[in-house]
Structure formats: C-alpha cells, structure tokens
C-alpha cells in the first residue's frame, strides 16, 4: 500500500539550533503547536516517552502518547504515536525536519501512516490534521 502523509514546510528567519529548540522543548511547543495542548518530554532520547495532552480541565481521552524514534540534533526529531484504540492498526509518525536555507531554517513537518485508516474515513483525518499544520 502506498504511504499517505501530510507535509507542510515553512522558512523561518532563525538559526537551525533555535528552530531545534522550538520543535523539541515543551515550553516552546506549548506556544506554537496546538496551543490548547501541553507537551511532556522528560528525556530527548530515542525510545523515550512523550505525552501530549489537553490543558487544564481536559478529559482523560485528550491524552496522546508517543515514543521518540529519531533524535538527530539539529536536523530531525521524529515521534511514533500510540494507536488510537478505535483504530489499533493506525500508528501515525510525526517528523520535524530542519534544514539550513538562505540564512535561516526550513522547517518541514510531516505526518505519515494515514494509509492504515479506512478509506471512507481517511479524508476527514487528513483534513483535520492538515489544517493544524497550516
């Protein structure tokens, strides 16, 4: 089956080391990535757990767990999300790729694994996630 992914890219006027902090440190992720959620990244190591959850008052169901798959500073940070109980075959992978470009940094976020979602529901997932990355 062909891989289906969402990919968004933006150039920012910042050195790659600073962009690396923005994609790996919870206090920065909390400010720009899904701002109604919080990140818990206790250790920036391959195999370490990551927790992404709703801010104060959010339901338990709002908690998403991931495992760090790649830590290659300041180039790549990749997470594999635990499957949704409703779709145990779906394991999404989110990658933050950073490249030096024109005196700044090109940040590319890709999320893959959508091919495992039933075809009749896939577009709704892609639309929801894709809007979040704009």
Short mmCIF file of C-alpha atoms in Angstrom, two decimals:
data_model
loop_
_atom_site.label_atom_id
_atom_site.label_comp_id
_atom_site.label_asym_id
_atom_site.label_seq_id
_atom_site.Cartn_x
_atom_site.Cartn_y
_atom_site.Cartn_z
CA UNK A 1 0.00 0.00 0.00
CA UNK A 2 1.28 3.45 -0.90
CA UNK A 3 2.21 5.71 2.04
CA UNK A 4 -0.14 8.62 2.67
CA UNK A 5 1.25 11.62 4.55
CA UNK A 6 0.64 15.27 5.30
CA UNK A 7 3.61 17.54 4.73
CA UNK A 8 3.95 21.24 5.47
CA UNK A 9 7.04 23.40 5.26
CA UNK A 10 7.92 26.92 6.29
CA UNK A 11 11.07 29.04 6.17
CA UNK A 12 11.84 30.91 9.36
CA UNK A 13 14.40 33.61 9.98
CA UNK A 14 16.25 31.80 12.76
CA UNK A 15 19.32 29.60 13.03
CA UNK A 16 18.71 25.86 12.96
CA UNK A 17 19.76 25.47 16.62
CA UNK A 18 16.99 27.86 17.69
CA UNK A 19 14.44 26.11 15.48
CA UNK A 20 15.55 22.82 17.07
CA UNK A 21 14.59 24.21 20.48
CA UNK A 22 11.19 25.20 19.11
CA UNK A 23 10.41 21.64 17.97
CA UNK A 24 11.89 19.71 20.90
CA UNK A 25 11.36 21.74 24.08
CA UNK A 26 7.90 21.56 25.69
CA UNK A 27 7.80 25.23 26.70
CA UNK A 28 8.27 26.22 23.05
CA UNK A 29 5.95 23.56 21.60
CA UNK A 30 3.23 24.69 24.02
CA UNK A 31 3.42 28.18 22.47
CA UNK A 32 3.12 27.35 18.77
CA UNK A 33 1.98 23.74 18.26
CA UNK A 34 -1.68 23.07 19.11
CA UNK A 35 -1.73 25.79 21.73
CA UNK A 36 -4.64 24.25 23.66
CA UNK A 37 -2.39 21.30 24.49
CA UNK A 38 0.74 20.70 26.51
CA UNK A 39 3.79 18.55 25.91
CA UNK A 40 5.70 16.38 28.36
CA UNK A 41 9.09 15.27 27.01
CA UNK A 42 11.05 14.02 30.03
CA UNK A 43 14.07 12.90 28.01
CA UNK A 44 15.20 13.74 24.49
CA UNK A 45 16.39 10.22 23.67
CA UNK A 46 15.34 7.52 21.22
CA UNK A 47 12.78 5.27 22.93
CA UNK A 48 11.73 7.90 25.47
CA UNK A 49 8.01 8.52 26.03
CA UNK A 50 6.22 11.73 25.08
CA UNK A 51 2.83 12.84 26.37
CA UNK A 52 0.62 15.34 24.52
CA UNK A 53 -2.46 16.36 26.47
CA UNK A 54 -5.15 18.99 26.88
CA UNK A 55 -4.51 21.93 29.18
CA UNK A 56 -6.39 22.40 32.48
CA UNK A 57 -9.74 20.66 32.61
CA UNK A 58 -9.25 18.47 29.53
CA UNK A 59 -10.71 14.99 29.56
CA UNK A 60 -8.53 11.92 30.03
CA UNK A 61 -9.34 10.98 26.41
CA UNK A 62 -7.38 14.02 25.27
CA UNK A 63 -4.08 12.36 26.25
CA UNK A 64 -1.96 11.05 23.40
CA UNK A 65 1.23 9.08 23.95
CA UNK A 66 4.19 8.74 21.63
CA UNK A 67 7.70 7.31 21.58
CA UNK A 68 10.69 9.18 20.24
CA UNK A 69 12.05 7.37 17.17
CA UNK A 70 14.72 9.80 15.92
CA UNK A 71 16.75 12.47 17.69
CA UNK A 72 19.35 13.93 15.32
CA UNK A 73 20.08 17.48 16.52
CA UNK A 74 19.60 19.89 14.89
CA UNK A 75 18.19 18.05 11.88
CA UNK A 76 15.40 15.60 12.76
CA UNK A 77 13.01 14.86 15.61
CA UNK A 78 10.53 12.02 14.96
CA UNK A 79 7.73 10.62 17.11
CA UNK A 80 5.59 7.49 16.69
CA UNK A 81 2.15 7.90 18.25
CA UNK A 82 0.44 5.06 20.06
CA UNK A 83 -2.50 3.76 18.07
CA UNK A 84 -5.97 5.12 18.69
CA UNK A 85 -7.95 2.33 20.47
CA UNK A 86 -10.65 2.66 17.81
CA UNK A 87 -8.02 2.02 15.09
CA UNK A 88 -5.33 -0.29 16.52
CA UNK A 89 -3.65 -0.68 13.10
CA UNK A 90 -3.06 3.08 12.77
CA UNK A 91 0.31 4.25 14.04
CA UNK A 92 0.99 7.81 12.91
CA UNK A 93 4.55 9.14 12.71
CA UNK A 94 5.31 12.85 13.04
CA UNK A 95 8.69 14.17 11.86
CA UNK A 96 10.17 17.61 12.26
CA UNK A 97 12.94 18.11 9.69
CA UNK A 98 15.20 21.17 9.84
CA UNK A 99 17.50 22.36 7.06
CA UNK A 100 19.62 25.47 6.72
CA UNK A 101 18.31 27.65 3.92
CA UNK A 102 19.01 31.25 2.87
CA UNK A 103 20.44 32.28 6.23
CA UNK A 104 17.50 30.77 8.15
CA UNK A 105 15.88 27.39 8.62
CA UNK A 106 13.39 25.43 6.54
CA UNK A 107 11.17 23.51 8.99
CA UNK A 108 9.20 20.66 7.45
CA UNK A 109 6.62 18.75 9.45
CA UNK A 110 5.33 15.51 8.01
CA UNK A 111 2.86 13.06 9.47
CA UNK A 112 2.57 9.66 7.88
CA UNK A 113 0.62 6.46 8.43
CA UNK A 114 -2.74 7.59 7.10
CA UNK A 115 -2.92 4.69 4.63
CA UNK A 116 -3.93 2.43 7.56
CA UNK A 117 -7.11 4.45 8.17
CA UNK A 118 -10.21 3.06 6.46
CA UNK A 119 -10.62 4.79 3.09
CA UNK A 120 -14.12 6.10 3.88
CA UNK A 121 -12.78 7.95 6.96
CA UNK A 122 -9.30 8.90 5.79
CA UNK A 123 -10.14 12.27 4.22
CA UNK A 124 -11.69 13.57 7.44
CA UNK A 125 -8.48 12.66 9.32
CA UNK A 126 -6.32 14.28 6.64
CA UNK A 127 -8.42 17.43 6.64
CA UNK A 128 -8.33 17.77 10.43
CA UNK A 129 -4.59 17.17 10.73
CA UNK A 130 -3.72 19.17 7.61
CA UNK A 131 -5.49 22.28 8.88
CA UNK A 132 -3.49 22.02 12.09
CA UNK A 133 -0.23 22.24 10.18
CA UNK A 134 -1.05 25.36 8.17
#
